[in-house]
XYZ file of N, CA and C in Angstrom:
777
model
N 2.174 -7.492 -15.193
C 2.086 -6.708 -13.963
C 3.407 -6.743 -13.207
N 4.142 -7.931 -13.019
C 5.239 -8.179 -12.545
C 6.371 -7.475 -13.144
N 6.369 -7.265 -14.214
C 7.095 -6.547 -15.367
C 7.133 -5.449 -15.123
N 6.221 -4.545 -14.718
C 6.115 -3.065 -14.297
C 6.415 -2.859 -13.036
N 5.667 -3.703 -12.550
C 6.614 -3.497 -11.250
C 8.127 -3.496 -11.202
N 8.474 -4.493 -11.325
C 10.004 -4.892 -11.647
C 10.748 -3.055 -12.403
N 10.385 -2.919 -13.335
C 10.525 -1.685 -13.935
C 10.517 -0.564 -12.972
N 9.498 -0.391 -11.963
C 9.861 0.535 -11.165
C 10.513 0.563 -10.168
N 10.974 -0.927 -10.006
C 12.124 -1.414 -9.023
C 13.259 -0.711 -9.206
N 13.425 -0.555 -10.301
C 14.691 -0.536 -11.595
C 15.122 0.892 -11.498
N 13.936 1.339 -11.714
C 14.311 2.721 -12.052
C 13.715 4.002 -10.809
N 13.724 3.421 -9.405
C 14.602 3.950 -8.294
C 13.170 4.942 -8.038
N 11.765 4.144 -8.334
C 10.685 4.841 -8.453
C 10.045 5.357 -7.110
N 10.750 4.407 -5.699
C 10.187 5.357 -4.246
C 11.296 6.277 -4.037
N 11.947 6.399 -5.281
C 13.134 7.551 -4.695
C 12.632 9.095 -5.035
N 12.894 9.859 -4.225
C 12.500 11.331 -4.202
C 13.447 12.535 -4.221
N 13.208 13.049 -5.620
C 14.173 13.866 -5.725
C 13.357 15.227 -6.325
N 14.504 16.099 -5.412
C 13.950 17.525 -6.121
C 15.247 18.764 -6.496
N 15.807 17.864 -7.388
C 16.837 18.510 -8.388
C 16.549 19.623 -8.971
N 16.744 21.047 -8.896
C 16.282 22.072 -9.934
C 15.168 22.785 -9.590
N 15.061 22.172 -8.078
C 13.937 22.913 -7.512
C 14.225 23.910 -6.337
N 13.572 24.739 -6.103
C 13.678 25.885 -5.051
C 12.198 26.121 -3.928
N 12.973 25.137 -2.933
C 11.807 25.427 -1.786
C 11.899 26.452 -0.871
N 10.747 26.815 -0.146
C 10.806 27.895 1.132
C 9.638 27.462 2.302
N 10.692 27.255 3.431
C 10.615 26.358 4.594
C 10.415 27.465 5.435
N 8.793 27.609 6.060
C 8.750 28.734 7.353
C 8.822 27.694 8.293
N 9.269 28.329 9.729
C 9.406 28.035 11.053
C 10.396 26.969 10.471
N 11.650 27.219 9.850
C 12.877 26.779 9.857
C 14.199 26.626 10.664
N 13.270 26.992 11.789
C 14.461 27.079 13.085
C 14.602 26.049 13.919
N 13.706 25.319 14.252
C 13.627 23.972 14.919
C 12.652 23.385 14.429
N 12.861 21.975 14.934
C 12.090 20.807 15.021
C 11.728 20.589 13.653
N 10.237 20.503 13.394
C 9.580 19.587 11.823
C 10.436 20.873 11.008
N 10.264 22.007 10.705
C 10.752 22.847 10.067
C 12.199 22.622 9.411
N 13.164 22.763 10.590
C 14.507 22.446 10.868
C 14.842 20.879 9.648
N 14.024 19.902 10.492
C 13.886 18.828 9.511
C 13.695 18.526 8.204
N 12.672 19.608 7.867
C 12.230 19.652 6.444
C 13.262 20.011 5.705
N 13.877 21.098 6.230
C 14.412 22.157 5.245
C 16.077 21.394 5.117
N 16.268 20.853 6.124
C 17.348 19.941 5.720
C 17.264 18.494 4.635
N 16.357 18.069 5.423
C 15.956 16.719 4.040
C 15.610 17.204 2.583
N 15.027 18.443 2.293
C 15.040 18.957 1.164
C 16.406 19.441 0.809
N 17.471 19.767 1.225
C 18.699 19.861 0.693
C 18.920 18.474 0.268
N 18.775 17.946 1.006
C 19.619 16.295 0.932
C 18.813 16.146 -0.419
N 17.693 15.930 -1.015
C 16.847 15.304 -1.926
C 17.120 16.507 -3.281
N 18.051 17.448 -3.291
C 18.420 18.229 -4.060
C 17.689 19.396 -4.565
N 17.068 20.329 -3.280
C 16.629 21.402 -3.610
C 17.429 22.485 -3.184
N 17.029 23.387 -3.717
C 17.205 24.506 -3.274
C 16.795 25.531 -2.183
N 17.210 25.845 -0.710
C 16.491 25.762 -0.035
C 16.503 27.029 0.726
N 15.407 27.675 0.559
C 15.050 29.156 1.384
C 14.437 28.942 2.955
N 15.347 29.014 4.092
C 15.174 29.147 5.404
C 14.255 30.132 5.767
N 12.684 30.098 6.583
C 12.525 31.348 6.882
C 12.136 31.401 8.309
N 12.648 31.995 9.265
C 12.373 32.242 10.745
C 12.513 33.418 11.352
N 12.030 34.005 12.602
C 12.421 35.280 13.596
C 13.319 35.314 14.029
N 13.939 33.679 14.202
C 15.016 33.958 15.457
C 16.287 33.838 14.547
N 17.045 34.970 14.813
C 18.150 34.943 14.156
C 19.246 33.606 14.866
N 19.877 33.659 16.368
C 20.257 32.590 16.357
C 20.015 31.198 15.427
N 18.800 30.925 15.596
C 18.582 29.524 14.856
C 18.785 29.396 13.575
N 18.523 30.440 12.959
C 19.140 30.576 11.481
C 20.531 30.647 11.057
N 21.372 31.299 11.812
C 23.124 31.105 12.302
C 23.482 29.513 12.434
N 22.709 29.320 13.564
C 22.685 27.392 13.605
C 22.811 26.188 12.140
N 21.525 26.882 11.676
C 20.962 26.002 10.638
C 22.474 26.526 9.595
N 22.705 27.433 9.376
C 23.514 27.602 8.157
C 24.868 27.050 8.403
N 25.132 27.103 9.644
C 26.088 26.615 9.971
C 26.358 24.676 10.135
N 25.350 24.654 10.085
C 24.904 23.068 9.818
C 24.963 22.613 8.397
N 24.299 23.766 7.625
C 23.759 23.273 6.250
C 24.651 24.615 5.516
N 25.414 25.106 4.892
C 25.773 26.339 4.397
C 24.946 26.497 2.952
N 24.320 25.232 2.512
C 23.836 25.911 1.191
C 22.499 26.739 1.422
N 22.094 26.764 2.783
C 20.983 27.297 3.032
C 20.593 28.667 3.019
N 19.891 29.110 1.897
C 19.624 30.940 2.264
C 19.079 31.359 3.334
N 19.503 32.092 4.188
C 18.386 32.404 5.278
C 17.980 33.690 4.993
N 16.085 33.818 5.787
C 15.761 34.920 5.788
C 14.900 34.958 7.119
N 15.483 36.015 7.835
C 15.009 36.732 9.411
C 13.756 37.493 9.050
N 12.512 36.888 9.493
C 11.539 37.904 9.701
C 9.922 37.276 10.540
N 9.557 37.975 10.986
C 7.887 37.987 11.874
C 7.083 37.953 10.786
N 7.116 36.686 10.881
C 5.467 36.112 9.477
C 4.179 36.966 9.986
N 4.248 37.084 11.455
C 2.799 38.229 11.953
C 3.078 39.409 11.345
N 4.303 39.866 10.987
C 4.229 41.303 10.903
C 4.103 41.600 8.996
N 3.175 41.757 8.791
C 2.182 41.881 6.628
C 3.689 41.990 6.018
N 4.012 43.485 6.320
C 4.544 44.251 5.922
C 6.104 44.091 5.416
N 6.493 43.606 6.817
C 7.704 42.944 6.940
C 7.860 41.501 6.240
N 6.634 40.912 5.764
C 6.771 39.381 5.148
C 6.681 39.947 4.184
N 6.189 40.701 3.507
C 6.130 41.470 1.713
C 7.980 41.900 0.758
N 7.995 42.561 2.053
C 9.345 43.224 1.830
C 10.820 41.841 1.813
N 10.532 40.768 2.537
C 11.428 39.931 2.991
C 11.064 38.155 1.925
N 9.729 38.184 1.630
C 9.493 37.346 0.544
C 9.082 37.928 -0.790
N 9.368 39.005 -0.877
C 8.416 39.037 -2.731
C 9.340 38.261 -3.586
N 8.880 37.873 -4.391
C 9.476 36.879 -5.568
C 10.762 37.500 -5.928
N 10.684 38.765 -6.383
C 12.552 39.360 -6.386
C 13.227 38.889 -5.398
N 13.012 38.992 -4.603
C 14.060 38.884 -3.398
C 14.581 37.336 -3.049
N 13.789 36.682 -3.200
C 14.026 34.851 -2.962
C 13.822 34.492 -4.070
N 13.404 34.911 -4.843
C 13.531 34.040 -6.277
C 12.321 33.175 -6.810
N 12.453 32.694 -7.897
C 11.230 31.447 -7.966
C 11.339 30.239 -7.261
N 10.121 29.991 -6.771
C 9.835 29.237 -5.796
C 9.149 28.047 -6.443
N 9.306 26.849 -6.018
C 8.978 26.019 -6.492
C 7.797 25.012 -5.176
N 8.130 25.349 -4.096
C 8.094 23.940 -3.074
C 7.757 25.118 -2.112
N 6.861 24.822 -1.364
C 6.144 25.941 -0.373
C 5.844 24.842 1.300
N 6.859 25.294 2.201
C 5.862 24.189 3.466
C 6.061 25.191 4.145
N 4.847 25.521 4.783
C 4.413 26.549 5.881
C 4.023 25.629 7.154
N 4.737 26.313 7.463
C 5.763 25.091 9.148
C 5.142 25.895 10.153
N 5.378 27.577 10.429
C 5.854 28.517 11.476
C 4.425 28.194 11.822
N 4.520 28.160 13.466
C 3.279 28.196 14.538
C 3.494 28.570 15.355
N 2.578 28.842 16.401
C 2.420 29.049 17.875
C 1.566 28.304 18.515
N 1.520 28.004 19.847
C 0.808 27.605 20.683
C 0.788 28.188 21.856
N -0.177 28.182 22.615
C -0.232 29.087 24.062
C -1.816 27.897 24.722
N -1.640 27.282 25.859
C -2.477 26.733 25.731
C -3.341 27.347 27.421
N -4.911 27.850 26.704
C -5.718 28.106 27.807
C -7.007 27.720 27.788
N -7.660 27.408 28.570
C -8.757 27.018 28.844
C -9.939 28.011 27.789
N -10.659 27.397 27.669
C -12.028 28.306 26.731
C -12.803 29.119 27.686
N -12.873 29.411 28.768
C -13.078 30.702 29.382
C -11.940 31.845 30.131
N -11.595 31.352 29.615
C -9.716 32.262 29.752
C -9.110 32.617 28.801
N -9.229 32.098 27.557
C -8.835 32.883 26.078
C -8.989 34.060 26.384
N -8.087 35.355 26.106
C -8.077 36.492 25.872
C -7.807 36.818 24.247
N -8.279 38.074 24.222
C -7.933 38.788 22.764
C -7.127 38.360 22.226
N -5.609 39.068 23.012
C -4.616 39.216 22.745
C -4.125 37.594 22.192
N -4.062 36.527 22.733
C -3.521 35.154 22.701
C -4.777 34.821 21.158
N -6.070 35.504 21.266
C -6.655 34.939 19.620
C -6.224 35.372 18.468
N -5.852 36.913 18.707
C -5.187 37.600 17.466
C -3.796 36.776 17.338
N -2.808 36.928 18.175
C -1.714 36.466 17.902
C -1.734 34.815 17.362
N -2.732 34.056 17.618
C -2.570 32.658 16.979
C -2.660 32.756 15.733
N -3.966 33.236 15.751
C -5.010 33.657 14.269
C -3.713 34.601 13.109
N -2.981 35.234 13.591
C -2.403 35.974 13.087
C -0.958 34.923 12.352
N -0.176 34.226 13.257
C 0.847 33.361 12.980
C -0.030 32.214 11.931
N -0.869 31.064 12.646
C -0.914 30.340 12.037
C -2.265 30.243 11.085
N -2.655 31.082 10.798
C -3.370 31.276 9.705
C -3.180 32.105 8.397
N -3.424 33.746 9.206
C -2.752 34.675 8.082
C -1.684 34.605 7.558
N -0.663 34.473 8.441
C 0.845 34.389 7.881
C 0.797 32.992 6.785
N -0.091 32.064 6.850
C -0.141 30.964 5.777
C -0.839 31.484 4.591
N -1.874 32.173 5.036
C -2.477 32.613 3.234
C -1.433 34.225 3.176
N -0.536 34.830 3.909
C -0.152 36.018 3.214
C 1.495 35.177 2.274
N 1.852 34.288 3.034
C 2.999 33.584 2.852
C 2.656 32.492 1.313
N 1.852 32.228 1.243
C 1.078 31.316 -0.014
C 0.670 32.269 -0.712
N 0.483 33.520 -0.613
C -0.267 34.258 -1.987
C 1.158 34.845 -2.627
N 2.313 34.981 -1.595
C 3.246 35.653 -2.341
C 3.957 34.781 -3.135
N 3.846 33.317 -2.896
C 4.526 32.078 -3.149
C 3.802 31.572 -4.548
N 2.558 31.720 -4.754
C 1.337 31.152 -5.199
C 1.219 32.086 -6.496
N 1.238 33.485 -6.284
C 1.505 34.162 -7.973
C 2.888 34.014 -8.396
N 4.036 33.550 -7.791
C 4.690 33.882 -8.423
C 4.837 32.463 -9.577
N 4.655 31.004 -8.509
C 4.439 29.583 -9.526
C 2.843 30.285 -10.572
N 1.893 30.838 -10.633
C 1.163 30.987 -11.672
C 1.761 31.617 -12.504
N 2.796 32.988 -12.461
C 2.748 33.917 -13.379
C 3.871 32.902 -14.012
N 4.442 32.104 -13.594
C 5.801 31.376 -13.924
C 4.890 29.941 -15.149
N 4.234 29.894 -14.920
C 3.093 28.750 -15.370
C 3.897 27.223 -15.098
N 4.426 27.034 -14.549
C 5.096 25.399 -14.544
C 4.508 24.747 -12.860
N 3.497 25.616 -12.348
C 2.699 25.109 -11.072
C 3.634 24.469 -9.964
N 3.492 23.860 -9.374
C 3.717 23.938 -7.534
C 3.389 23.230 -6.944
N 3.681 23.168 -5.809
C 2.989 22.064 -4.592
C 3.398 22.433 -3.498
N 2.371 23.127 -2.125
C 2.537 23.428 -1.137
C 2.004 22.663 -0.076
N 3.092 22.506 1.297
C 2.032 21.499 2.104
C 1.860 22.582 3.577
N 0.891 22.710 4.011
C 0.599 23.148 5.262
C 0.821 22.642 6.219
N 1.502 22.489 7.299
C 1.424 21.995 8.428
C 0.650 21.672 9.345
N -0.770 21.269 9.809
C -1.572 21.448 10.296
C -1.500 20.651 11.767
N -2.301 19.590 12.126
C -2.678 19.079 13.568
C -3.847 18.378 13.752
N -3.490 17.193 14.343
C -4.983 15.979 14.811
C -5.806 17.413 15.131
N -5.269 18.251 16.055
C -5.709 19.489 16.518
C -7.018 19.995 16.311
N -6.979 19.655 14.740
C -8.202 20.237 13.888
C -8.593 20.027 13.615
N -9.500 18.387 13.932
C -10.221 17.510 13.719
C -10.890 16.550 15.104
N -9.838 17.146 16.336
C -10.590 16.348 17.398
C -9.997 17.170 18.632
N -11.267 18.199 19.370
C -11.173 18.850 20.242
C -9.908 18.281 21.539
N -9.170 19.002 22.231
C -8.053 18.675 22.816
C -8.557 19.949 24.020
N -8.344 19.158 25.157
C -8.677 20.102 26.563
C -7.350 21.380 26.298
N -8.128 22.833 26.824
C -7.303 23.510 26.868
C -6.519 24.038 25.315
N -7.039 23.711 24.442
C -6.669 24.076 22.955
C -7.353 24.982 22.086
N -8.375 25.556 22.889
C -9.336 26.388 22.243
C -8.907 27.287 21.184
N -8.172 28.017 21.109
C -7.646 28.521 20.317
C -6.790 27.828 18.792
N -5.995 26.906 19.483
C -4.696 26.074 18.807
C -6.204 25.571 17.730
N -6.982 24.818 18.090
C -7.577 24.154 17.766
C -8.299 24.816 16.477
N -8.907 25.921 16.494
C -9.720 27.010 15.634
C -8.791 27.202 14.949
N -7.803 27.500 15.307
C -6.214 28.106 14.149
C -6.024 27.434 13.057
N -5.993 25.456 13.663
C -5.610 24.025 12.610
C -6.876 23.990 12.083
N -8.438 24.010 12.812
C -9.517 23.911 11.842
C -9.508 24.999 10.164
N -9.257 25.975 10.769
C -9.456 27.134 9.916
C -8.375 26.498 8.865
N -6.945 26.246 9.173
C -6.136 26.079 8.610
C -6.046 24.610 7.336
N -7.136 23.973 7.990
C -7.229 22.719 6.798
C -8.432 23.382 5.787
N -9.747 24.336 6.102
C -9.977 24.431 5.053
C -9.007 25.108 4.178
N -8.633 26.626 4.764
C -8.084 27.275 4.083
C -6.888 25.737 2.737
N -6.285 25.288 3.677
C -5.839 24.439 2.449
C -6.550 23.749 1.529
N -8.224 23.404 1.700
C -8.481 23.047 0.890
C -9.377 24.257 -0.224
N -9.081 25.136 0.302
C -9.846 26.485 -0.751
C -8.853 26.298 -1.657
N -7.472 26.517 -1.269
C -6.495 26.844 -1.988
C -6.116 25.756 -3.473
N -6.296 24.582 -2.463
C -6.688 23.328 -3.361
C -7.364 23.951 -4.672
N -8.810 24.316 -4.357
C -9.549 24.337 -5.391
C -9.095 25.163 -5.949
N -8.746 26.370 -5.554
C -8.740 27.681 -6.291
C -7.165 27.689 -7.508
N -6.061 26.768 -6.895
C -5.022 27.042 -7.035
C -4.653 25.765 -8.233
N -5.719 24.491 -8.235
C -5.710 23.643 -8.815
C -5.315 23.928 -10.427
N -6.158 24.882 -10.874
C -6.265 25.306 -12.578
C -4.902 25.768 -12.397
N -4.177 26.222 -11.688
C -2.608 26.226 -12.227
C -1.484 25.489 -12.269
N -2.109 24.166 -11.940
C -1.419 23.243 -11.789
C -0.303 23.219 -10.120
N -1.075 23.866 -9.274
C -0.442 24.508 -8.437
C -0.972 23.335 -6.933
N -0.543 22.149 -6.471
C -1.249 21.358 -5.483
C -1.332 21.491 -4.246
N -2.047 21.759 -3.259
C -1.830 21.904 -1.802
C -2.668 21.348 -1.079
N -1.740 20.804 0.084
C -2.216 19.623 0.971
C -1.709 19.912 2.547
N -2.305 19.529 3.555
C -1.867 19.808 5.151
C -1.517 17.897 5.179
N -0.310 18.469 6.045
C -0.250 17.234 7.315
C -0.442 17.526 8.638
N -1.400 16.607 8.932
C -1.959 16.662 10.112
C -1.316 15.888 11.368
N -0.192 15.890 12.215
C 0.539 15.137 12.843
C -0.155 14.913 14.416
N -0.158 14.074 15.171
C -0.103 13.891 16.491
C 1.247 14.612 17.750
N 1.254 14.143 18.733
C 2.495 14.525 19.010
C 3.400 14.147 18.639
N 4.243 15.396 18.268
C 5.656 14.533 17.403
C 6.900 15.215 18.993
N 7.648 14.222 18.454
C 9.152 14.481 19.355
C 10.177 14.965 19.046
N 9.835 16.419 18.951
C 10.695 17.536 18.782
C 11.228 17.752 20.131
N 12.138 18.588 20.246
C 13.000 18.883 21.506
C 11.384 19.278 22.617
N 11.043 20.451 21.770
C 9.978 20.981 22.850
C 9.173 19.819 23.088
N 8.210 18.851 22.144
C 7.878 18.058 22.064
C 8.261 16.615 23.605
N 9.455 16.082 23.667
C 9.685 15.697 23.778
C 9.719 16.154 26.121
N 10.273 16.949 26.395
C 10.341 18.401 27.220
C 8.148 18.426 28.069
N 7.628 18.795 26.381
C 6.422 18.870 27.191
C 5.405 17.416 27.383
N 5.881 16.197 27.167
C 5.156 15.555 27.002
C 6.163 14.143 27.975
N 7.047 14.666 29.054
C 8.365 13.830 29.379
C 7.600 12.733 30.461
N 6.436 13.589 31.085
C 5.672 13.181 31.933
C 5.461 11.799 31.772
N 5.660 10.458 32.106
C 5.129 9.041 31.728
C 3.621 9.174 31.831
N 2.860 9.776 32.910
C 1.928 9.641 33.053
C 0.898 10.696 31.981
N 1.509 11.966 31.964
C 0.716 12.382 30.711
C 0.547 12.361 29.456
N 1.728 11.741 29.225
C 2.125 10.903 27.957
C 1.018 9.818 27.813
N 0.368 9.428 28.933
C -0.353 7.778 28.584
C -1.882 8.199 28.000
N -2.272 9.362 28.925
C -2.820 10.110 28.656
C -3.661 10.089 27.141
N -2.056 10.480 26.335
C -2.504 10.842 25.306
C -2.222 9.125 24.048
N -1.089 8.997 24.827
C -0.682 7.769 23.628
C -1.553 6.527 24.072
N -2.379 6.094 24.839
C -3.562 5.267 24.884
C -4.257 5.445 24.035
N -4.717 6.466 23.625
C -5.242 7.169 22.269
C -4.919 6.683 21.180
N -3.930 6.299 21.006
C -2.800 6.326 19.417
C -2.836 4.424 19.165
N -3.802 3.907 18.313
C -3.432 2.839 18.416
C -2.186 1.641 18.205
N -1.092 2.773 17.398
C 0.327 1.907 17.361
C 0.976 2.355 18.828
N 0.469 3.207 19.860
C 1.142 3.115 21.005
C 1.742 3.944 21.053
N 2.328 5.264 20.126
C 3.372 5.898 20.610
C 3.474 6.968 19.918
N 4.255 8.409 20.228
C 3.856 9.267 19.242
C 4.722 8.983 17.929
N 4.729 10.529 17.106
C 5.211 10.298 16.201
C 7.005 11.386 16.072
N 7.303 10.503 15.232
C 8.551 11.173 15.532
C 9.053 12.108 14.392
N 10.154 13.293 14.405
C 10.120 14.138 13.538
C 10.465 13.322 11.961
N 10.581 12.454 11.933
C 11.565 11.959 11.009
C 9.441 11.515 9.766
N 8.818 11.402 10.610
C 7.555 10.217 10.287
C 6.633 11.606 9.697
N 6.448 12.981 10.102
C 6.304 14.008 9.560
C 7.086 14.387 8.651
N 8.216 14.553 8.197
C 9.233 15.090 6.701
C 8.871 14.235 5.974
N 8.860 12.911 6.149
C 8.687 12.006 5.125
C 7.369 11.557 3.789
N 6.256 12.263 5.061
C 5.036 12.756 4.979
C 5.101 14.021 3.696
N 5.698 14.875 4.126
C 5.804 16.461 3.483
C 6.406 16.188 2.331
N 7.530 15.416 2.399
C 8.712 14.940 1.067
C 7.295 14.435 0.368
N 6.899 13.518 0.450
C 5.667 12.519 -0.019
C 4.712 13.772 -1.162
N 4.132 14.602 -0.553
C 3.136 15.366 -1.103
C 3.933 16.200 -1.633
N 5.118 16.907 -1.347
C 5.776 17.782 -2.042
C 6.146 17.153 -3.921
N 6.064 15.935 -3.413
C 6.875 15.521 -5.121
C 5.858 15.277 -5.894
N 6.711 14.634 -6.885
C 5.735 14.063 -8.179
C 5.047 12.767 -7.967
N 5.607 12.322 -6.943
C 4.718 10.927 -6.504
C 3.338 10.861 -5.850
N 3.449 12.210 -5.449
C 1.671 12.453 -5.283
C 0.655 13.537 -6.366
N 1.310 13.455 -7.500
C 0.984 14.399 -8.695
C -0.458 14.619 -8.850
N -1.464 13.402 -7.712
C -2.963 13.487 -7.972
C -3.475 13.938 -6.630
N -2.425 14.263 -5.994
C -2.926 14.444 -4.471
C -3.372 15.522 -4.699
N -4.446 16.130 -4.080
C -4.622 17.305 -3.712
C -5.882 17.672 -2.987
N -5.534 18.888 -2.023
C -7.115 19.052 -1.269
C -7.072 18.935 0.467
N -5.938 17.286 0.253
C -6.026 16.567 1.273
C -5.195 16.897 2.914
N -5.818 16.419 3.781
C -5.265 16.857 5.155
C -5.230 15.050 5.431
N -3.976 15.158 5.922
C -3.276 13.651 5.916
C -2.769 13.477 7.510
N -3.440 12.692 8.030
C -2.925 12.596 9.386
C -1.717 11.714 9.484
N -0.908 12.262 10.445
C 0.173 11.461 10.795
C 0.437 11.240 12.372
N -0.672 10.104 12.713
C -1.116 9.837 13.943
C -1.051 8.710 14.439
N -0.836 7.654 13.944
C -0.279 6.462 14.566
C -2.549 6.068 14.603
N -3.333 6.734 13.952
C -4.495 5.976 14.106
C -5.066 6.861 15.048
N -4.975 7.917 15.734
C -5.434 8.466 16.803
C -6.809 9.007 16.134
N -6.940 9.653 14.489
C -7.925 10.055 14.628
C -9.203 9.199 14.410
N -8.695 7.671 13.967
C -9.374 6.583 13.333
C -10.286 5.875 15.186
N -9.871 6.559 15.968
C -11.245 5.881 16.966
C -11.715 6.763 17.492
């Protein structure tokens, strides 16, 4: 036993690499996104940027130059068809669907407009963004691994989240349909489910000491989570080191959803 172990000491077995691979990183403009799509350069992929905001994509390339970028509104079908089909970005190997919204209102104040537009970003745009991603690893037959981005969100009601909340529920089955459906191609997909993480905005909406306690009394290591504790997460399920994972929505909560 010691022997094998030792052996995987050796041969650099918590190391994570994705040499020869070609990922595509939505909501690549800041924060977990931003993060991802850089640590996947570093770990040797190939890496397709995708966001609205053109500034941030100027940013990122200018940070990272091996980075392809591509400008477009994951809400808008039409415009994600034309801007991801497999010609155009290539084969895809590594799928993390990052891009979200939030708008936060009370459950008798939800309007239309704020349900379509959630429902629209962080749901549809994940199964229209995964089906274009998703035939192209089947027709390719060498399968895949996509991780969803999800949220404690969608597992434990949050004042004022009515919406956010339905978006991440919907959004972990949908990952686990995909699971099943996508499994026979050797194709794996999994959500991480994070707490508050400390992204700029992150960091901005949560500066409050007192509403911060709020929430991190909650969290039994005390504190949120930071962007670095989400990528590492995504790196994790993206590779071959979780080759049996699949299905799964993985919290990255410091314990928040465990009381």
């Amino acid at each position: 036993m010691y022997a094998f172990v030792d052996s995987l000491l050796i041969s650099g077995y918590m190391e994570i690499s994705f040499a020869g691979k070609r990922a595509l990183v939505t909501g690549a403009g800041k924060g977990i996104g931003r993060a991802t799509a850089l640590a996947l350069v570093r770990c040797g992929a190939e890496v397709t940027a995708v966001t609205r905001t053109r500034a941030d994509l100027d940013s990122l390339v200018l940070e990272c130059p091996s980075i392809r970028p591509v400008c477009v509104d994951l809400a808008n079908w039409d415009a994600t068809d034309a801007a991801l089909r497999d010609d155009v970005v290539g084969p895809i190997d590594l799928l993390v669907n990052n891009a979200a919204c939030a708008s936060l209102q009370p459950f008798l104040e939800v309007t239309p407009e704020e349900f379509d537009r959630s429902f629209n970003v962080n749901v549809k745009a994940v199964l229209h963004v995964s089906q274009l991603v998703a035939r192209g690893m089947r027709s390719r037959g060498r399968g895949g691994a996509i991780v969803n981005i999800s949220s404690q969100a969608s597992k434990c009601a949050l004042q004022d989240h009515t919406v956010y909340c339905a978006t991440k529920g919907a959004l972990d089955m949908l990952t686990r349909v995909m699971a099943l459906e996508l499994g026979a191609h050797q194709i794996r997909v999994n959500s991480v489910n994070p707490t508050v993480v400390m992204t700029e905005m992150g960091r901005l909406g949560w500066s409050d000491p007192a509403k911060a306690r709020t929430m991190t009394s909650r969290i039994p290591l005390g504190h949120f989570a930071e962007v670095e504790d989400v990528v590492n997460s995504v790196l994790f399920l993206l590779s071959d080191k979780s080759a049996m994972t699949n299905g799964v929505t993985l919290p990255v909560d410091g314990g928040f959803l465990a009381c």
